[in-house]
Structures are given as structure tokens and as C-alpha cells.
């Protein structure tokens, strides 16, 4: 039985057990994760798995269950338990399974999938990871260690079938490389001094194995560590802040996380009640594009089988729309934007961005910097899960950076936090450069270098 | 779950081309979720099973899994991992495995694998009602999660078969309150290596709602926390995240091998003499407790720092072999999908001698950190860590004054540990509701008594901090 047939069988079973409507999602995935230490594999982890997730609709109640046991007899037990559980739910008229949109249900043209991930021998992947380590090692003497080198890839193939008429298959793949480099300055004895340690990480995620460039990733890690060597303690002050893509993307991601319509509708987002208002300066346009050519998060349809879309989330500073799935769209009286993501068979669809980025401006990065008399070029931000209050939008983010003096990057500073409020931060953006760069993490996210007129720094 | 003969057969194949050791990890798991969010009650369930086979050769780990419990599938994985490991020697042939009996009584009154859900629904409804009775509440989320993992582990490492059941009940309430255009949240949660019977008495569902409501309510009147270097007094219990981040991770042996700030400092002073830090996997009912770790090593209470002196790291069998020490029972896996790593269990510092009231009295000006926010993070190679303060009070002239909210605390682990100058006699170990993430998510406990750190960088959204002056 193929994936789609199995999905259909599961949906039928749910119907038989009393569901009004049902949707089954069957996924097979294959992953490899390789960690390298000093030219040798430290861990090689192969994870091949398959399973299903099933949503049922009964009397206006929606339930979800998943399992990795594809035996239909076992599935029957899970489904009957699911129906029993679902009866306990609160009725909600907005619980819906989407109807198919004509002409797109089984279209696959946009999906990013690397067939070679299954055929490239693991030795070649190990070589690629070792090449990342070597690229980082050869940087210079002050790079004393490469404690973390990892390569991984995954291929997912899935089918979705619903009693509302959605039926189709899709697939996606991804390969990534990550290197952590450790730099130290020499102490008075000429030996590396651990008290001066700085780290730099190089990460890249691509859809295709061949796009993983070991030199690029290794160099990123070492250059990020080296530029911070000799960092002193920063001072408590207020100055201009410049955010290059490698740190600025974190702020774009904060917006991405908070424009999910479910958070907005439940008043869990700072954007609740702000539709149509200015939430950023007029220099800021933020776009979510599920159909971008060659985008890492590009796909024809989302995890509910709804076609993906392209939309301005913030246009010239004005909050234009949210990211919707079928439930939140029904509740808001609009249509889904095709932003329901399923990361695996075990997760029910949840709202997530696709290719989400801040639109580039017109000035070059150099010209942007040239205009800064006293400022901070922010090179690291960390712990955003702990340092941003999702409800108030207040943040105080541990950071590092390079002092900007009369348009030039100068000495590195550490041991500081940058604090403020998300709205003030985005309203304070006065210049956006032309260097849009993708910094993919769980999804594709991109930012150009941008400047904020005033940031609060706490330090010594 | 799987016949012992089949386990032996699989292990024989796994090591037949030479290996340091091999193990096979069999798991059958059930997960339940009950939430009330936005006044809507929902549930979900997941059932999973799988087998993971590990071959370790020359200290290198090779791992693969199957979802099937059938003999051909399991033997196929064993051969696959054997070949991936690329050994060229000979195995030991016949394997003899002794059964190690677990003596802990499986504590779940209502096992997560049972189809019974009504009582769990009832618990969530009770808490949710309580949450909505909070003044000015505009949103409430109550979540109940429980799981049960039946595990069978056969290993050539200690020639044994261990079978036991791990499990967890996690419960938490989050409330958003709004007044005069200001919106604030409050949350409180715990997790237990126990079933729903744990959610009674002091841990009754309503208590979680009260606690979360109180945090949200006080936050509404709190000022923005000042920013700058200042003395910080930490309230006992949940603030133990401080030690989890500032030193715990840097003492996990796989990371120590790579060069953390604690590498090479064995038997040296790494903290104030007031600090004795333990990682305890034996506390009954705590989220990081278990009888055997995921390599079959008995769990223990490991002293990491004694009177400020570094005494132990947390070891798996692989790291212990490299360092020629005994494993500490710290090897843990999120599930059968992963090989084990050295991890924390329940990490806390022991009580000191000082009355906590005296610690505040002794502080001229500074921050009293009460409720931590959303976890923390550490860079183990530089020692730079972050924790956060969701809610606290400013200390003026030895007294708690007005409430403050929203600050991050940053520092370097060893600097912060050395700057501890007062330790209270009021140890609380918290049954943390969050998970610790290190590629894999595992439940942990954290704890501490009241502790003062002389100076930490507090990143608040408020005004710059001014030091107290001597009048």
C-alpha cells in the first residue's frame, strides 16, 4: 500500500468509527546526522521513520492523534481512542477541514527535493563535514579549536487525504552544515589564554546536498570568532544600533513568530488589535512568500493541502495581514494564507512562516555605516527564548558587538544586553541596506543590514 | 516487548566485526495532551514504538533505528549499523546477558498508556476555571501532558538486560491579564515522575492557577527593572536554572572533552567555598530521576562541586572510558530515536547556614529575583550564560520595596559562582516543567536555597542602575 492509499484507508476508518470528517497525513522520512571531531566521525546517526497523523471532526470538535505503527489493526485502536478523546472537546464552529482549491491539489512543481540525498554515500557526507572542519582549522593561529562540526540532511515524502476531497503527495528535503570555532588571544606566556575565548558559529541550510559549501560555513565560523577577540566590557549607554543579517534576522523571526493568527486571536501576540496600524517605521516592509522560486521553505501547498501564497505582512510600516491556517481564517472571516506547517507526522498542522524576510533597501551597507558617528554594530544576540516577553514585546537581549566610530568598525565589546520594546525597535529603524541575506533556521528567514536610531545598552 | 533471544541475536550481529560495545534500546511509548486554551478544551494522543541499535568502535558512535518489532527488521538494522561502523575484527561470539531487576515501583496511579482520559480532563477544567477567576484575565492556557515509556535495554557494555518504565506528568497554567492598556502574563508549572495523583494537596490544579494569576497581577503594577551591574539575591527553587546554565552544562563530560570553562580544573576552586553543587538522579518523584540511565548504569547522586572545589563531571560510559573514571549514571536519551548523551538530572546546590531574611537585610541596594522567565542558555566554551527575571523586587536598605519586571541576567559561569557571598538555609528543589534541550529534550529538576551574588549584569528595560552610596 502506498502512502496515499494508506492515508485514504485511515480517513475511512475514522469515518467508520463515527467521525463526520477526517484527514490523514502519512509521512516517510530519512535523516542522517554526522558529528565530526578532529577528522573522525564522532557520531553517525541514521533515522528512517514513517508514521501518520490523523485529524477528525465530530460535532464541531476537532481531535488529533499520531502513531508510527502503520499496521491498520493497531491504527484502529488509536482511532477509536481518538474519537473517544475528541468527544470531550469544546465545540467550536471554526473547526474546519479545508476544501480543495481547483487545479492545485496535486501540483508539485514548486517543491524543493534533492533525490541525491538518498544515493550520495554516507562517506561523501562525512567527507563534506570533515571539509568544514578543515576549512575552519586553517584560518589562523588564534583559532585554537573547532569543538563542534555537524552535517545533517533529511528527506520527507508525504501524502494527505481528507474526506473533504483533498488528496495529494508532496516531498521536501534539506541539508545543513554547522561549525563552531573557538578563538583565543595569546597570554603573557605566549600560550592561548582561555579567559579571552570567543566563539563563532557558521550555519547554513539548503535544499540540496551540493549547495552545502564547507569553505563558506567554516569561514563564517572563524571570522565571527576572530572579529570578537579582545572584546572588553561594554558600558551602560544609549547609541545607534546597526544590525547585520546574522543578528538582524532574529528580530525578523520575532515578528514571524508573533504574526501567527492563532496568537493574535487569543491576545497572546503584541500584534493583537493592531491590523492596519503603523507598527514599524515606513522603511520597513516584511514579506512572507511561500511560492518564492528556489526558496528553502517554498512549497505548492501547506500541511493542510491549501495552496501557499505571497503577501506583505508589514508594508511600509503598516501591519497588513497575519499568517492564517484554515481554523483561524474561518474565525476571522477570511481565507487561509497557506501557512499551516507540518514538521512531522506527529505534529498537527500549526501556523508558521514560509520564506519570511525584510525587503532590501537601496543604500549599500558601507554607506549605511558611513553615516554612523557613535554606534554599535551588533554581532551576536543570544537566548531570545528567555530574553523576550512575547506578551509585552519587552526584551533585554544579551549581545556583543563592534563599536562604530565615525563610520568605521572599531573595538569589540561583550557582556552587554540590549533592551527595549519590539514596537519601539521597529519604529526606530531609519535605514535599510540593499544586502538581503538568508539566515535559514527552522524555516527560511532573511534580513538586510538595518540601522536603529537609538538602542539602550546595559553593561558596566 | 521483544524476546530476549532476539536481543542477543541482534547484539551478536552488531559486534561481530569488532566493537567497543553495542546496545539495543527498545521503547514503547504513549503520550497524552489535554489543554484548555482560549476557553476551548482539546486533547491529543501519540503512540510510538521503536528500536535503536548502537555500535561504538574506537569511541565513535554509530546509531540507527527501526519502527518495527519484527525480527527481520531488527536484524537488518543490526547488520546495517555493524557495517556503518566499519569494523574489521572479530566479535566475541556468544553473548550472555543477565537480567537486572528494577526495584523502583512504577508510581503512576493512572498510566498514560491507559485509554482513561476523564480525570485528566477534569484536572484541566478545574485549573482553567481558577485561571479565569483571576482579576483582569483576558486569556488563559492550562496544559496537561503525560507520557509513559516502557523500555527494554540490552547491552554488551555490562552484559545485562534492564527493563523499566519512565514517565512524566507535566502541568502548567499561563494567564494573561490586562489593565489600563497594559498586558502582562504569569505562568506556573511543574512536572513529576508520577501520575495524576501528584496533582493534589499543595499541587492541586487550582494552586497552579492561583500562582500564575498572582504573577500576572503583580506584573501589572511592576516597574521596568533597572539595568546595569548590581547585587542580585535569588529566591529559592526555580531560580536554580542559574546553576543549570552557569555551570551544569559546562560539566557534562562530552562537552568537557571539547574544552569548556571547567575543563582541566578538577580539584581546583571554581566557586565560592559556600557552594556545594550536586546532580541527583535519585530523588523520588522528580523529573530527572530514574533507577537506571539509558545505558543501564544505576543512577546516583553525583557531587560536582564540594565547598567550591570541582570534584566530578557528569559521564556516560563513553566519556568515562576516555577519562578512566566510573560513569555517573548520566547517559540519557529523549527517545529510541537518539543515542544517549551525558545530561543533567536534578541539579541543585545544598543549603547554607544563613537565614534568608538576613540575606535581604544585609543587602543595601540590589535586585531580589523571584520568578525566572523562559529558561536560559549558556555558551559552555566562553562560560557566558543568560537567565531571566520575569518578576522581582528592588531591595533598598535591606528591605524589599517595589516589584520590577522583565530583565535578563548575564554573566560568566565561574565568575558568578565565585561571586556568591551568602547562601541561605532554605533549599528548595523544583520539579521543573520545562525541558532541557541539547539536541534532545529531557526532563530535569533544578533547585537552590536563597543565594546572593555580589555583582551581576542585569539587563532591564528601565533606567540605568545607580549604586547605593554610604551615607
PDB file of N, CA and C in Angstrom, chain A residues 66-148:
ATOM      1  N   UNK A  66      -1.481  10.626  16.558  1.00  0.00           N
ATOM      2  CA  UNK A  66      -0.436  10.183  15.639  1.00  0.00           C
ATOM      3  C   UNK A  66       0.183   8.893  16.133  1.00  0.00           C
ATOM      4  N   UNK A  67       0.795   8.188  15.208  1.00  0.00           N
ATOM      5  CA  UNK A  67       1.488   6.954  15.570  1.00  0.00           C
ATOM      6  C   UNK A  67       2.507   6.606  14.491  1.00  0.00           C
ATOM      7  N   UNK A  68       3.522   5.873  14.881  1.00  0.00           N
ATOM      8  CA  UNK A  68       4.485   5.391  13.881  1.00  0.00           C
ATOM      9  C   UNK A  68       4.286   3.903  13.612  1.00  0.00           C
ATOM     10  N   UNK A  69       3.165   3.381  14.052  1.00  0.00           N
ATOM     11  CA  UNK A  69       2.839   1.987  13.771  1.00  0.00           C
ATOM     12  C   UNK A  69       1.794   1.964  12.656  1.00  0.00           C
ATOM     13  N   UNK A  70       2.229   1.549  11.458  1.00  0.00           N
ATOM     14  CA  UNK A  70       1.356   1.651  10.288  1.00  0.00           C
ATOM     15  C   UNK A  70       0.425   0.458  10.117  1.00  0.00           C
ATOM     16  N   UNK A  71       0.461  -0.472  11.041  1.00  0.00           N
ATOM     17  CA  UNK A  71      -0.432  -1.617  10.981  1.00  0.00           C
ATOM     18  C   UNK A  71      -1.877  -1.145  11.129  1.00  0.00           C
ATOM     19  N   UNK A  72      -2.729  -1.520  10.193  1.00  0.00           N
ATOM     20  CA  UNK A  72      -4.098  -0.993  10.192  1.00  0.00           C
ATOM     21  C   UNK A  72      -4.913  -1.447  11.398  1.00  0.00           C
ATOM     22  N   UNK A  73      -4.607  -2.637  11.882  1.00  0.00           N
ATOM     23  CA  UNK A  73      -5.288  -3.129  13.082  1.00  0.00           C
ATOM     24  C   UNK A  73      -4.949  -2.272  14.292  1.00  0.00           C
ATOM     25  N   UNK A  74      -3.654  -1.959  14.454  1.00  0.00           N
ATOM     26  CA  UNK A  74      -3.217  -1.087  15.553  1.00  0.00           C
ATOM     27  C   UNK A  74      -3.806   0.308  15.387  1.00  0.00           C
ATOM     28  N   UNK A  75      -3.870   0.759  14.133  1.00  0.00           N
ATOM     29  CA  UNK A  75      -4.400   2.096  13.859  1.00  0.00           C
ATOM     30  C   UNK A  75      -5.854   2.188  14.302  1.00  0.00           C
ATOM     31  N   UNK A  76      -6.571   1.097  14.140  1.00  0.00           N
ATOM     32  CA  UNK A  76      -7.976   1.064  14.533  1.00  0.00           C
ATOM     33  C   UNK A  76      -8.122   1.369  16.033  1.00  0.00           C
ATOM     34  N   UNK A  77      -7.223   0.800  16.844  1.00  0.00           N
ATOM     35  CA  UNK A  77      -7.241   1.057  18.296  1.00  0.00           C
ATOM     36  C   UNK A  77      -6.989   2.542  18.583  1.00  0.00           C
ATOM     37  N   UNK A  78      -5.983   3.098  17.887  1.00  0.00           N
ATOM     38  CA  UNK A  78      -5.662   4.520  18.071  1.00  0.00           C
ATOM     39  C   UNK A  78      -6.849   5.397  17.680  1.00  0.00           C
ATOM     40  N   UNK A  79      -7.464   5.057  16.551  1.00  0.00           N
ATOM     41  CA  UNK A  79      -8.558   5.887  16.051  1.00  0.00           C
ATOM     42  C   UNK A  79      -9.780   5.823  16.976  1.00  0.00           C
ATOM     43  N   UNK A  80     -10.062   4.658  17.496  1.00  0.00           N
ATOM     44  CA  UNK A  80     -11.243   4.598  18.373  1.00  0.00           C
ATOM     45  C   UNK A  80     -10.971   5.372  19.669  1.00  0.00           C
ATOM     46  N   UNK A  81      -9.709   5.326  20.134  1.00  0.00           N
ATOM     47  CA  UNK A  81      -9.359   6.120  21.309  1.00  0.00           C
ATOM     48  C   UNK A  81      -9.447   7.617  20.981  1.00  0.00           C
ATOM     49  N   UNK A  82      -8.992   7.974  19.781  1.00  0.00           N
ATOM     50  CA  UNK A  82      -9.050   9.375  19.342  1.00  0.00           C
ATOM     51  C   UNK A  82     -10.490   9.889  19.322  1.00  0.00           C
ATOM     52  N   UNK A  83     -11.402   9.079  18.802  1.00  0.00           N
ATOM     53  CA  UNK A  83     -12.807   9.504  18.742  1.00  0.00           C
ATOM     54  C   UNK A  83     -13.346   9.703  20.166  1.00  0.00           C
ATOM     55  N   UNK A  84     -12.994   8.783  21.034  1.00  0.00           N
ATOM     56  CA  UNK A  84     -13.426   8.879  22.433  1.00  0.00           C
ATOM     57  C   UNK A  84     -12.882  10.167  23.087  1.00  0.00           C
ATOM     58  N   UNK A  85     -11.612  10.434  22.865  1.00  0.00           N
ATOM     59  CA  UNK A  85     -10.999  11.668  23.391  1.00  0.00           C
ATOM     60  C   UNK A  85     -11.706  12.906  22.826  1.00  0.00           C
ATOM     61  N   UNK A  86     -11.952  12.885  21.517  1.00  0.00           N
ATOM     62  CA  UNK A  86     -12.471  14.071  20.837  1.00  0.00           C
ATOM     63  C   UNK A  86     -13.849  14.467  21.376  1.00  0.00           C
ATOM     64  N   UNK A  87     -14.606  13.461  21.820  1.00  0.00           N
ATOM     65  CA  UNK A  87     -15.935  13.763  22.370  1.00  0.00           C
ATOM     66  C   UNK A  87     -15.869  14.652  23.602  1.00  0.00           C
ATOM     67  N   UNK A  88     -14.721  14.673  24.276  1.00  0.00           N
ATOM     68  CA  UNK A  88     -14.575  15.508  25.477  1.00  0.00           C
ATOM     69  C   UNK A  88     -14.330  16.979  25.138  1.00  0.00           C
ATOM     70  N   UNK A  89     -14.029  17.272  23.874  1.00  0.00           N
ATOM     71  CA  UNK A  89     -13.617  18.628  23.500  1.00  0.00           C
ATOM     72  C   UNK A  89     -14.742  19.646  23.578  1.00  0.00           C
ATOM     73  N   UNK A  90     -14.351  20.914  23.553  1.00  0.00           N
ATOM     74  CA  UNK A  90     -15.313  22.008  23.445  1.00  0.00           C
ATOM     75  C   UNK A  90     -15.708  22.154  21.981  1.00  0.00           C
ATOM     76  N   UNK A  91     -16.998  22.321  21.732  1.00  0.00           N
ATOM     77  CA  UNK A  91     -17.446  22.569  20.356  1.00  0.00           C
ATOM     78  C   UNK A  91     -16.941  23.916  19.893  1.00  0.00           C
ATOM     79  N   UNK A  92     -16.584  23.992  18.622  1.00  0.00           N
ATOM     80  CA  UNK A  92     -16.092  25.258  18.088  1.00  0.00           C
ATOM     81  C   UNK A  92     -16.447  25.314  16.603  1.00  0.00           C
ATOM     82  N   UNK A  93     -17.311  26.253  16.238  1.00  0.00           N
ATOM     83  CA  UNK A  93     -17.808  26.304  14.859  1.00  0.00           C
ATOM     84  C   UNK A  93     -16.685  26.550  13.839  1.00  0.00           C
ATOM     85  N   UNK A  94     -15.532  27.022  14.338  1.00  0.00           N
ATOM     86  CA  UNK A  94     -14.451  27.335  13.392  1.00  0.00           C
ATOM     87  C   UNK A  94     -13.568  26.133  13.071  1.00  0.00           C
ATOM     88  N   UNK A  95     -13.805  25.019  13.738  1.00  0.00           N
ATOM     89  CA  UNK A  95     -13.073  23.802  13.392  1.00  0.00           C
ATOM     90  C   UNK A  95     -13.510  23.351  12.005  1.00  0.00           C
ATOM     91  N   UNK A  96     -12.615  23.431  11.051  1.00  0.00           N
ATOM     92  CA  UNK A  96     -12.940  23.029   9.677  1.00  0.00           C
ATOM     93  C   UNK A  96     -11.767  22.288   9.066  1.00  0.00           C
ATOM     94  N   UNK A  97     -12.086  21.406   8.152  1.00  0.00           N
ATOM     95  CA  UNK A  97     -11.045  20.848   7.279  1.00  0.00           C
ATOM     96  C   UNK A  97     -11.237  21.536   5.933  1.00  0.00           C
ATOM     97  N   UNK A  98     -10.148  22.002   5.328  1.00  0.00           N
ATOM     98  CA  UNK A  98     -10.293  22.800   4.115  1.00  0.00           C
ATOM     99  C   UNK A  98     -10.822  22.004   2.929  1.00  0.00           C
ATOM    100  N   UNK A  99     -11.506  22.705   2.026  1.00  0.00           N
ATOM    101  CA  UNK A  99     -11.939  22.117   0.755  1.00  0.00           C
ATOM    102  C   UNK A  99     -10.819  22.307  -0.258  1.00  0.00           C
ATOM    103  N   UNK A 100     -10.772  21.410  -1.244  1.00  0.00           N
ATOM    104  CA  UNK A 100      -9.722  21.582  -2.264  1.00  0.00           C
ATOM    105  C   UNK A 100      -9.951  22.847  -3.087  1.00  0.00           C
ATOM    106  N   UNK A 101      -8.836  23.464  -3.495  1.00  0.00           N
ATOM    107  CA  UNK A 101      -8.926  24.600  -4.406  1.00  0.00           C
ATOM    108  C   UNK A 101      -8.641  24.059  -5.793  1.00  0.00           C
ATOM    109  N   UNK A 102      -9.507  24.380  -6.736  1.00  0.00           N
ATOM    110  CA  UNK A 102      -9.432  23.773  -8.068  1.00  0.00           C
ATOM    111  C   UNK A 102      -8.053  23.929  -8.706  1.00  0.00           C
ATOM    112  N   UNK A 103      -7.562  22.828  -9.249  1.00  0.00           N
ATOM    113  CA  UNK A 103      -6.375  22.901 -10.098  1.00  0.00           C
ATOM    114  C   UNK A 103      -5.022  22.865  -9.413  1.00  0.00           C
ATOM    115  N   UNK A 104      -4.958  22.841  -8.088  1.00  0.00           N
ATOM    116  CA  UNK A 104      -3.645  22.898  -7.450  1.00  0.00           C
ATOM    117  C   UNK A 104      -3.363  21.737  -6.495  1.00  0.00           C
ATOM    118  N   UNK A 105      -4.374  20.884  -6.282  1.00  0.00           N
ATOM    119  CA  UNK A 105      -4.242  19.934  -5.184  1.00  0.00           C
ATOM    120  C   UNK A 105      -3.010  19.035  -5.262  1.00  0.00           C
ATOM    121  N   UNK A 106      -2.660  18.558  -6.467  1.00  0.00           N
ATOM    122  CA  UNK A 106      -1.548  17.614  -6.507  1.00  0.00           C
ATOM    123  C   UNK A 106      -0.337  18.197  -7.248  1.00  0.00           C
ATOM    124  N   UNK A 107      -0.354  19.485  -7.453  1.00  0.00           N
ATOM    125  CA  UNK A 107       0.752  20.148  -8.159  1.00  0.00           C
ATOM    126  C   UNK A 107       2.030  20.049  -7.325  1.00  0.00           C
ATOM    127  N   UNK A 108       3.126  19.723  -7.975  1.00  0.00           N
ATOM    128  CA  UNK A 108       4.366  19.504  -7.223  1.00  0.00           C
ATOM    129  C   UNK A 108       5.498  20.400  -7.655  1.00  0.00           C
ATOM    130  N   UNK A 109       5.239  21.215  -8.675  1.00  0.00           N
ATOM    131  CA  UNK A 109       6.333  21.923  -9.348  1.00  0.00           C
ATOM    132  C   UNK A 109       7.211  22.765  -8.424  1.00  0.00           C
ATOM    133  N   UNK A 110       6.646  23.326  -7.368  1.00  0.00           N
ATOM    134  CA  UNK A 110       7.423  24.250  -6.544  1.00  0.00           C
ATOM    135  C   UNK A 110       8.287  23.558  -5.500  1.00  0.00           C
ATOM    136  N   UNK A 111       7.982  22.282  -5.212  1.00  0.00           N
ATOM    137  CA  UNK A 111       8.664  21.632  -4.099  1.00  0.00           C
ATOM    138  C   UNK A 111      10.153  21.468  -4.340  1.00  0.00           C
ATOM    139  N   UNK A 112      10.924  21.636  -3.267  1.00  0.00           N
ATOM    140  CA  UNK A 112      12.372  21.518  -3.319  1.00  0.00           C
ATOM    141  C   UNK A 112      12.736  20.131  -2.824  1.00  0.00           C
ATOM    142  N   UNK A 113      13.290  19.312  -3.690  1.00  0.00           N
ATOM    143  CA  UNK A 113      13.629  17.958  -3.254  1.00  0.00           C
ATOM    144  C   UNK A 113      14.906  17.488  -3.936  1.00  0.00           C
ATOM    145  N   UNK A 114      15.813  16.989  -3.135  1.00  0.00           N
ATOM    146  CA  UNK A 114      17.091  16.505  -3.647  1.00  0.00           C
ATOM    147  C   UNK A 114      17.086  14.972  -3.665  1.00  0.00           C
ATOM    148  N   UNK A 115      16.917  14.408  -4.862  1.00  0.00           N
ATOM    149  CA  UNK A 115      16.911  12.945  -4.985  1.00  0.00           C
ATOM    150  C   UNK A 115      18.248  12.340  -4.579  1.00  0.00           C
ATOM    151  N   UNK A 116      19.321  13.103  -4.709  1.00  0.00           N
ATOM    152  CA  UNK A 116      20.645  12.531  -4.458  1.00  0.00           C
ATOM    153  C   UNK A 116      20.905  12.277  -2.976  1.00  0.00           C
ATOM    154  N   UNK A 117      20.116  12.884  -2.091  1.00  0.00           N
ATOM    155  CA  UNK A 117      20.344  12.651  -0.660  1.00  0.00           C
ATOM    156  C   UNK A 117      20.274  11.166  -0.332  1.00  0.00           C
ATOM    157  N   UNK A 118      19.432  10.448  -1.072  1.00  0.00           N
ATOM    158  CA  UNK A 118      19.287   9.010  -0.826  1.00  0.00           C
ATOM    159  C   UNK A 118      20.415   8.206  -1.466  1.00  0.00           C
ATOM    160  N   UNK A 119      21.077   8.772  -2.464  1.00  0.00           N
ATOM    161  CA  UNK A 119      22.078   7.984  -3.206  1.00  0.00           C
ATOM    162  C   UNK A 119      23.522   8.383  -2.897  1.00  0.00           C
ATOM    163  N   UNK A 120      23.743   9.612  -2.467  1.00  0.00           N
ATOM    164  CA  UNK A 120      25.103  10.009  -2.090  1.00  0.00           C
ATOM    165  C   UNK A 120      25.547   9.133  -0.926  1.00  0.00           C
ATOM    166  N   UNK A 121      26.671   8.409  -1.049  1.00  0.00           N
ATOM    167  CA  UNK A 121      27.080   7.544   0.059  1.00  0.00           C
ATOM    168  C   UNK A 121      27.427   8.358   1.298  1.00  0.00           C
ATOM    169  N   UNK A 122      27.196   7.749   2.455  1.00  0.00           N
ATOM    170  CA  UNK A 122      27.410   8.481   3.700  1.00  0.00           C
ATOM    171  C   UNK A 122      28.871   8.915   3.836  1.00  0.00           C
ATOM    172  N   UNK A 123      29.793   8.153   3.239  1.00  0.00           N
ATOM    173  CA  UNK A 123      31.219   8.531   3.283  1.00  0.00           C
ATOM    174  C   UNK A 123      31.426   9.918   2.686  1.00  0.00           C
ATOM    175  N   UNK A 124      30.662  10.209   1.632  1.00  0.00           N
ATOM    176  CA  UNK A 124      30.818  11.503   0.973  1.00  0.00           C
ATOM    177  C   UNK A 124      30.283  12.631   1.864  1.00  0.00           C
ATOM    178  N   UNK A 125      29.241  12.312   2.622  1.00  0.00           N
ATOM    179  CA  UNK A 125      28.694  13.308   3.548  1.00  0.00           C
ATOM    180  C   UNK A 125      29.678  13.538   4.696  1.00  0.00           C
ATOM    181  N   UNK A 126      30.299  12.446   5.148  1.00  0.00           N
ATOM    182  CA  UNK A 126      31.312  12.572   6.198  1.00  0.00           C
ATOM    183  C   UNK A 126      32.482  13.432   5.685  1.00  0.00           C
ATOM    184  N   UNK A 127      32.885  13.187   4.439  1.00  0.00           N
ATOM    185  CA  UNK A 127      33.955  13.997   3.827  1.00  0.00           C
ATOM    186  C   UNK A 127      33.598  15.474   3.815  1.00  0.00           C
ATOM    187  N   UNK A 128      32.351  15.741   3.464  1.00  0.00           N
ATOM    188  CA  UNK A 128      31.912  17.143   3.390  1.00  0.00           C
ATOM    189  C   UNK A 128      31.998  17.790   4.776  1.00  0.00           C
ATOM    190  N   UNK A 129      31.634  17.016   5.796  1.00  0.00           N
ATOM    191  CA  UNK A 129      31.692  17.544   7.162  1.00  0.00           C
ATOM    192  C   UNK A 129      33.146  17.771   7.596  1.00  0.00           C
ATOM    193  N   UNK A 130      34.009  16.824   7.229  1.00  0.00           N
ATOM    194  CA  UNK A 130      35.434  16.985   7.568  1.00  0.00           C
ATOM    195  C   UNK A 130      36.003  18.206   6.837  1.00  0.00           C
ATOM    196  N   UNK A 131      35.524  18.430   5.612  1.00  0.00           N
ATOM    197  CA  UNK A 131      35.976  19.609   4.858  1.00  0.00           C
ATOM    198  C   UNK A 131      35.575  20.905   5.571  1.00  0.00           C
ATOM    199  N   UNK A 132      34.436  20.892   6.238  1.00  0.00           N
ATOM    200  CA  UNK A 132      34.002  22.080   7.003  1.00  0.00           C
ATOM    201  C   UNK A 132      34.974  22.315   8.154  1.00  0.00           C
ATOM    202  N   UNK A 133      35.331  21.202   8.814  1.00  0.00           N
ATOM    203  CA  UNK A 133      36.264  21.316   9.941  1.00  0.00           C
ATOM    204  C   UNK A 133      37.620  21.840   9.457  1.00  0.00           C
ATOM    205  N   UNK A 134      38.089  21.288   8.337  1.00  0.00           N
ATOM    206  CA  UNK A 134      39.385  21.714   7.808  1.00  0.00           C
ATOM    207  C   UNK A 134      39.376  23.178   7.385  1.00  0.00           C
ATOM    208  N   UNK A 135      38.260  23.599   6.776  1.00  0.00           N
ATOM    209  CA  UNK A 135      38.157  24.997   6.343  1.00  0.00           C
ATOM    210  C   UNK A 135      38.293  25.923   7.549  1.00  0.00           C
ATOM    211  N   UNK A 136      37.728  25.506   8.667  1.00  0.00           N
ATOM    212  CA  UNK A 136      37.785  26.344   9.869  1.00  0.00           C
ATOM    213  C   UNK A 136      39.172  26.280  10.505  1.00  0.00           C
ATOM    214  N   UNK A 137      39.772  25.085  10.483  1.00  0.00           N
ATOM    215  CA  UNK A 137      41.073  24.896  11.136  1.00  0.00           C
ATOM    216  C   UNK A 137      42.176  25.729  10.518  1.00  0.00           C
ATOM    217  N   UNK A 138      42.119  25.876   9.190  1.00  0.00           N
ATOM    218  CA  UNK A 138      43.252  26.513   8.517  1.00  0.00           C
ATOM    219  C   UNK A 138      43.214  28.037   8.638  1.00  0.00           C
ATOM    220  N   UNK A 139      42.223  28.572   9.347  1.00  0.00           N
ATOM    221  CA  UNK A 139      42.053  30.023   9.375  1.00  0.00           C
ATOM    222  C   UNK A 139      43.317  30.758   9.833  1.00  0.00           C
ATOM    223  N   UNK A 140      43.705  30.627  11.063  1.00  0.00           N
ATOM    224  CA  UNK A 140      44.919  31.251  11.579  1.00  0.00           C
ATOM    225  C   UNK A 140      45.165  30.756  12.992  1.00  0.00           C
ATOM    226  N   UNK A 141      46.317  31.106  13.550  1.00  0.00           N
ATOM    227  CA  UNK A 141      46.738  30.524  14.820  1.00  0.00           C
ATOM    228  C   UNK A 141      45.788  30.830  15.970  1.00  0.00           C
ATOM    229  N   UNK A 142      45.118  31.985  15.915  1.00  0.00           N
ATOM    230  CA  UNK A 142      44.263  32.336  17.047  1.00  0.00           C
ATOM    231  C   UNK A 142      42.982  31.488  17.106  1.00  0.00           C
ATOM    232  N   UNK A 143      42.685  30.771  16.014  1.00  0.00           N
ATOM    233  CA  UNK A 143      41.586  29.790  16.084  1.00  0.00           C
ATOM    234  C   UNK A 143      42.192  28.524  16.690  1.00  0.00           C
ATOM    235  N   UNK A 144      41.892  28.257  17.956  1.00  0.00           N
ATOM    236  CA  UNK A 144      42.581  27.180  18.667  1.00  0.00           C
ATOM    237  C   UNK A 144      41.839  25.860  18.641  1.00  0.00           C
ATOM    238  N   UNK A 145      40.543  25.904  18.407  1.00  0.00           N
ATOM    239  CA  UNK A 145      39.798  24.651  18.401  1.00  0.00           C
ATOM    240  C   UNK A 145      38.509  24.760  17.620  1.00  0.00           C
ATOM    241  N   UNK A 146      38.090  23.613  17.074  1.00  0.00           N
ATOM    242  CA  UNK A 146      36.791  23.535  16.385  1.00  0.00           C
ATOM    243  C   UNK A 146      35.991  22.487  17.163  1.00  0.00           C
ATOM    244  N   UNK A 147      35.306  22.892  18.225  1.00  0.00           N
ATOM    245  CA  UNK A 147      34.674  21.894  19.094  1.00  0.00           C
ATOM    246  C   UNK A 147      33.400  21.265  18.522  1.00  0.00           C
ATOM    247  N   UNK A 148      32.836  21.855  17.500  1.00  0.00           N
ATOM    248  CA  UNK A 148      31.554  21.343  17.020  1.00  0.00           C
ATOM    249  C   UNK A 148      31.507  21.411  15.502  1.00  0.00           C
TER     250      UNK A 148
END
